[in-house]
CSV table of C-alpha atoms in Angstrom, one decimal:
chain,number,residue,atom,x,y,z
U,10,UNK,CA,16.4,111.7,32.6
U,11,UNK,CA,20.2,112.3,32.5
U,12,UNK,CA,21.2,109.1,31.8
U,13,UNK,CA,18.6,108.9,29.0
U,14,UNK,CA,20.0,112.2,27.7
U,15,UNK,CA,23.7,110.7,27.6
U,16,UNK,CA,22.7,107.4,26.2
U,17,UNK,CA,21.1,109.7,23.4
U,18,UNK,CA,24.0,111.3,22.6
U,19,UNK,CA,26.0,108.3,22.6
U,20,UNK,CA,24.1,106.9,20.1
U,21,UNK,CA,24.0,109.8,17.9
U,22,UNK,CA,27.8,109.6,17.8
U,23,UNK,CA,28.4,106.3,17.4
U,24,UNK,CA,26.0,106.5,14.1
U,25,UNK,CA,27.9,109.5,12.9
U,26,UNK,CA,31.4,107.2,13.6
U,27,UNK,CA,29.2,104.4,11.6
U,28,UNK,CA,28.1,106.2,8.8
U,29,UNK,CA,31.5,107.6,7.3
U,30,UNK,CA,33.3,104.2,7.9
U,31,UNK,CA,30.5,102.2,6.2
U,32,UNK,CA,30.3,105.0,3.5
U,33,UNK,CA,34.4,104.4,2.7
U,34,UNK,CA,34.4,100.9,3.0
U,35,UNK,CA,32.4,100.8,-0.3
U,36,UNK,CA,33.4,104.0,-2.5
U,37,UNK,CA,34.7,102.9,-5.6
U,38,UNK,CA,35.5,104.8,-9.2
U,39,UNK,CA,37.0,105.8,-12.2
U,40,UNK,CA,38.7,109.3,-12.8
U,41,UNK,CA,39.9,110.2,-16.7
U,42,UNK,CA,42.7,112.9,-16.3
U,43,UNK,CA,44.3,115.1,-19.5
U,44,UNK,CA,47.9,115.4,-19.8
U,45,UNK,CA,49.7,118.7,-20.6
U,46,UNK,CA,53.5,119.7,-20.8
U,47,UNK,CA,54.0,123.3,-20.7
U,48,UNK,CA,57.5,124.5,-22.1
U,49,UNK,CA,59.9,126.7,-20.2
U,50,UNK,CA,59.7,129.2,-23.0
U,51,UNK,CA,55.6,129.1,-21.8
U,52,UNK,CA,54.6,127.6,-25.2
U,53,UNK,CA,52.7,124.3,-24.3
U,54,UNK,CA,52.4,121.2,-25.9
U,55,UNK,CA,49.0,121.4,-27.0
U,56,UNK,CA,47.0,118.3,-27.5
U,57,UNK,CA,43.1,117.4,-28.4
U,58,UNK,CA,42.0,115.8,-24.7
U,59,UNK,CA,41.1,112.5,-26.6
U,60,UNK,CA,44.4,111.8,-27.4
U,61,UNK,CA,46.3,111.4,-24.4
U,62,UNK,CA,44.2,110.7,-21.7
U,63,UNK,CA,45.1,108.2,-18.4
U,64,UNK,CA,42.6,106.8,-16.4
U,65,UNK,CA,42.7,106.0,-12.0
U,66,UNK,CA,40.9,103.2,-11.1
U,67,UNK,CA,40.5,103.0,-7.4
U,68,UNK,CA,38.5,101.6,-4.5
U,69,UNK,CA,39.1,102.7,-0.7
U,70,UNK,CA,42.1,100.3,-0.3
U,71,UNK,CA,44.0,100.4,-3.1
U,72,UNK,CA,44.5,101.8,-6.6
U,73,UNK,CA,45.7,101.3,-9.9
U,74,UNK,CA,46.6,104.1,-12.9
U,75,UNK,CA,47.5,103.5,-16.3
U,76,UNK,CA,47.9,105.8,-19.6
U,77,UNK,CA,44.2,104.8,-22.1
U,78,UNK,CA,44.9,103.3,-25.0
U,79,UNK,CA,43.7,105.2,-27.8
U,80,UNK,CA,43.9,105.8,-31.6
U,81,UNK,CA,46.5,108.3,-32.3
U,82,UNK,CA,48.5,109.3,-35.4
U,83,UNK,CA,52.3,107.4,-34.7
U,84,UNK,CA,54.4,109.9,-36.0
U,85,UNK,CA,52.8,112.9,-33.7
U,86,UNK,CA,56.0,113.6,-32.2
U,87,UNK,CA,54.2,116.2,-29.5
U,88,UNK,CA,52.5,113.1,-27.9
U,89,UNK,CA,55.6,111.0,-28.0
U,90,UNK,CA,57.3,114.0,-26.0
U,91,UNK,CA,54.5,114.2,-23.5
U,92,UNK,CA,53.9,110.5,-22.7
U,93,UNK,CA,57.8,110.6,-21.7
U,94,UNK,CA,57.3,112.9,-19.1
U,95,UNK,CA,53.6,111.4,-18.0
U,96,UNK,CA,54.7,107.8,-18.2
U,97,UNK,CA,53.4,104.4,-19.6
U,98,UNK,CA,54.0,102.3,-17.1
U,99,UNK,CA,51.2,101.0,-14.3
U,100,UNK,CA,51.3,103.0,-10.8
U,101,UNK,CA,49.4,100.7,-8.6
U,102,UNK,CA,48.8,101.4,-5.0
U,103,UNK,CA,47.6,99.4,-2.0
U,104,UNK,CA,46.6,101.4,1.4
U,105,UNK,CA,45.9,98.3,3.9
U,106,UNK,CA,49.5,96.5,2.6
U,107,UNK,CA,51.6,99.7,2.5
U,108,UNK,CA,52.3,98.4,-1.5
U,109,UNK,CA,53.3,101.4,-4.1
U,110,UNK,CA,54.6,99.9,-6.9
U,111,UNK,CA,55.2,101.1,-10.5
U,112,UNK,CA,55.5,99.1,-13.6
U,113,UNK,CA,58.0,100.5,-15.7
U,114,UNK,CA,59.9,98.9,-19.1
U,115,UNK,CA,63.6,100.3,-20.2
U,116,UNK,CA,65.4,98.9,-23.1
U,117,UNK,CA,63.2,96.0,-23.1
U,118,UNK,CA,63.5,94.7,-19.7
U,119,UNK,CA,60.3,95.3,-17.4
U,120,UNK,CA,60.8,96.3,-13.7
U,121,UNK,CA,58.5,96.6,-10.7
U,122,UNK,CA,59.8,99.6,-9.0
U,123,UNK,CA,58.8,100.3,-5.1
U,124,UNK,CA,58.2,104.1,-4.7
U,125,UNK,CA,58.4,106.0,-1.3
U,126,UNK,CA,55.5,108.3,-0.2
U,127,UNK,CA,55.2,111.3,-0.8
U,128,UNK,CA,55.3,114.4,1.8
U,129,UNK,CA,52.8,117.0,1.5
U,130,UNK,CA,52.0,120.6,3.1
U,131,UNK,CA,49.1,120.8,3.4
U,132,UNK,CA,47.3,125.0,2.7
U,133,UNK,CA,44.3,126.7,3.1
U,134,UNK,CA,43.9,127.3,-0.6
U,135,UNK,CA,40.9,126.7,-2.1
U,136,UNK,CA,39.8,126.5,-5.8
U,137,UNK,CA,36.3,124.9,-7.6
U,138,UNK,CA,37.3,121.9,-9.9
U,139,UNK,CA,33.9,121.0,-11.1
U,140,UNK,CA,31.2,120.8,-8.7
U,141,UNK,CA,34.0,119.9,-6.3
U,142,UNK,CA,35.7,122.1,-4.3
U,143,UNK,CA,39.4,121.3,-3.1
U,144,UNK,CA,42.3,122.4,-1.2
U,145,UNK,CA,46.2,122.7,-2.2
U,146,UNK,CA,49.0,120.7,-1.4
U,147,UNK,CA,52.5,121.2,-2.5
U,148,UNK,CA,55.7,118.8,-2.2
U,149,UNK,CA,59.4,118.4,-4.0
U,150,UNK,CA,60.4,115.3,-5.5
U,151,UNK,CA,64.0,114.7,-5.5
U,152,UNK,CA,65.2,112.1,-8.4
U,153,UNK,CA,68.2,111.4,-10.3
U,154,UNK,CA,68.5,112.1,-14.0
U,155,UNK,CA,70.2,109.4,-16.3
U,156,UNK,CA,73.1,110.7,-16.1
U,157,UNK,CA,73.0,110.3,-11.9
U,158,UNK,CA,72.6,113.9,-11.2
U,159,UNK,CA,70.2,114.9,-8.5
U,160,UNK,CA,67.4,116.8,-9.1
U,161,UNK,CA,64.1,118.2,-7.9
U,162,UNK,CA,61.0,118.9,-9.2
U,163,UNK,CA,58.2,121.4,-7.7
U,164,UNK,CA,54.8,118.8,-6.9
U,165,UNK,CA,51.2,120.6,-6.5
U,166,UNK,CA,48.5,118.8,-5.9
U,167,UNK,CA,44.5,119.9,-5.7
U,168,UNK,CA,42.4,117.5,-3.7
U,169,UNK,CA,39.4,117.0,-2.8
U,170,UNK,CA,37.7,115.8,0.8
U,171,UNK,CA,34.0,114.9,-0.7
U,172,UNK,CA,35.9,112.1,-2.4
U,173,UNK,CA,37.8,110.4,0.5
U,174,UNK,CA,40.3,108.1,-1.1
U,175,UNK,CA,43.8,108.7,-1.0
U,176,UNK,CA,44.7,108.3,-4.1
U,177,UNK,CA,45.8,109.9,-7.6
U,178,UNK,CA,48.2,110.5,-10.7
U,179,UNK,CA,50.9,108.1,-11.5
U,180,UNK,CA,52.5,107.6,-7.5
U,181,UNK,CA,51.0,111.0,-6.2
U,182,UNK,CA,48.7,110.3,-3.4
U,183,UNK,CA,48.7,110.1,0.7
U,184,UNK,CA,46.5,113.4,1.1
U,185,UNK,CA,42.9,113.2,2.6
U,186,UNK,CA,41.1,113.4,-0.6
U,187,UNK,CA,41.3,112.6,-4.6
U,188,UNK,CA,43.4,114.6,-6.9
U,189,UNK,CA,41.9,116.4,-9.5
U,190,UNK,CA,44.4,118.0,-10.8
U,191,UNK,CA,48.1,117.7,-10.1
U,192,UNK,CA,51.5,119.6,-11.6
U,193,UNK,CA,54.5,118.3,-11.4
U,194,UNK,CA,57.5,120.6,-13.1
U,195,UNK,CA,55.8,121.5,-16.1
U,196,UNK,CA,53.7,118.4,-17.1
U,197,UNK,CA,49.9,118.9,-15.5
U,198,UNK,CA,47.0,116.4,-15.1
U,199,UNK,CA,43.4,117.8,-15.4
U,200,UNK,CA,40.1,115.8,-14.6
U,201,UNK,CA,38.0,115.4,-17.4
U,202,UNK,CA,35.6,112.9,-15.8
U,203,UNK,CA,34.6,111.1,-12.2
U,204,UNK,CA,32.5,108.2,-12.3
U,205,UNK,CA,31.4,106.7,-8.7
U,206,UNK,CA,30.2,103.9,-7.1
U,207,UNK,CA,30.9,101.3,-10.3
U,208,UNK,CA,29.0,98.4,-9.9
U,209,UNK,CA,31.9,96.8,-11.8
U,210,UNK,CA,35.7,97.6,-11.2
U,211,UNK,CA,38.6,96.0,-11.7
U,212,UNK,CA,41.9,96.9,-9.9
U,213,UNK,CA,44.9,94.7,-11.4
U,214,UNK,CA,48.3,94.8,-9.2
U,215,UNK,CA,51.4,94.2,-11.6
U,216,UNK,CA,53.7,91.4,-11.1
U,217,UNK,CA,55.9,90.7,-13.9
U,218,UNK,CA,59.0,92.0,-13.5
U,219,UNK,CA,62.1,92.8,-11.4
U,220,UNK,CA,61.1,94.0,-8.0
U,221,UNK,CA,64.0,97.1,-7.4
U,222,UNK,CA,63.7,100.1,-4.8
U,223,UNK,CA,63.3,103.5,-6.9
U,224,UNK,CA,67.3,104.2,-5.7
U,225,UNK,CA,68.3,101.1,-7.2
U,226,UNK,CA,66.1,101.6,-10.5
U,227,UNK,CA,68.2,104.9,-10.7
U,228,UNK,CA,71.6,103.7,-11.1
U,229,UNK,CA,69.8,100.7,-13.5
U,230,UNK,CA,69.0,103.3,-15.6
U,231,UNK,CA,72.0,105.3,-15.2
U,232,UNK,CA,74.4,102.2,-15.9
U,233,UNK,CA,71.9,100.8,-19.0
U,234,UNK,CA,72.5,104.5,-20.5
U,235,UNK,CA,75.9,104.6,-20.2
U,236,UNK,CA,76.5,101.1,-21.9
U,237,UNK,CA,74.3,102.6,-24.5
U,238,UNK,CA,76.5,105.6,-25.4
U,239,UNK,CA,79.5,103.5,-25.1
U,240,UNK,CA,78.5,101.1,-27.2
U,241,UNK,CA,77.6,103.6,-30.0
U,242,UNK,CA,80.7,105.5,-29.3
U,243,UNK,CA,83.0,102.3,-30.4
U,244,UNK,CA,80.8,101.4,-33.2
């Protein structure tokens, strides 16, 4: 009767082990996010959510996010300001192949730059996004400006563990859910919309361009500026 009794509960915990793997090995999805810079003097940039919107595309393995082409009124210089701080290049990610990559173009020349993980603390708080409910994580980014000057930026991110993919905005990710919403400085994406279990998805990695590490994309930028103003200063 013992033995029976043990085999029982062997079996019921090797289905639980079962169930959850087989469950992540085919999650899939889409996730529309908002983007929002809030000014320093607490005035935000506000846009209609139809206008700048950016879209995560992601399975269990691997990810890819992008800002949504849309029709939008050139000469809005509010969404001009706002897509330089969110970013139009591709962030893909790659779980299984340890691959973080992001597509960026400067002055015409298109690189594929490798970005480092990010590292989270995770809290206790909790907060409703939807019918989800999520927990906080916070994290500083250091990066250089273009002038080589060494800055940070505060990074919170609200997660969610009944999505578990470890993935969201632009290279934010590594936490034991999907972002829903995530601040960095004063620029903020918001989830507008969470489709699941696609029947068709499409994750494209980037390859054109120059692979660099994110150090060496720095002083790229910081040298292409500099030849910039010099060249307009002797014109």
């Amino acid at each position: 009767m013992r033995y029976l009794k043990s085999l029982i509960l062997i079996s019921i915990a090797l289905i639980s082990f079962i169930m959850p793997s087989t469950y992540s090995q085919n999650i899939n999805g889409q996730i529309v996010y908002s983007a929002q810079f809030n000014m320093e003097n607490s005035k935000s940039l506000s846009i209609d959510s139809d206008k700048l919107l950016y879209i995560l595309s992601f399975s269990n393995n691997e990810s890819d996010f992008k800002k949504q082409d849309v029709l939008v009124n050139e000469n809005d210089k509010k969404l001009d300001l706002v897509t330089i701080f969110a970013g139009n290049g591709i962030f893909y990610s790659n779980v299984k192949a340890n691959e973080r990559i992001n597509q960026k173009e400067y002055y015409g020349e298109v690189f594929l730059v490798d970005y480092p993980l990010i590292k989270w603390e995770l809290t206790q708080e909790e907060k409703m996004i939807g019918k989800y409910s999520c927990l906080k994580a916070t994290a500083v980014k250091y990066f250089k400006n273009r002038k080589g000057i060494t800055k940070e930026r505060e990074v919170i991110a609200w997660y969610t563990t009944e999505i578990p993919v470890n993935f969201g905005p632009k290279e934010y990710g590594n936490l034991p859910g999907l972002i829903l919403e995530l601040q960095e400085g004063n620029l903020t994406f918001s989830a507008l919309k969470i489709e699941l279990n696609l029947d068709s998805l499409v994750i494209n990695k980037p390859t054109e361009g120059k692979k660099v590490s994110s150090e060496e994309y720095e002083n790229i930028v910081k040298n292409m500026t500099q030849d910039f103003i010099n060249k307009n200063q002797n014109n």
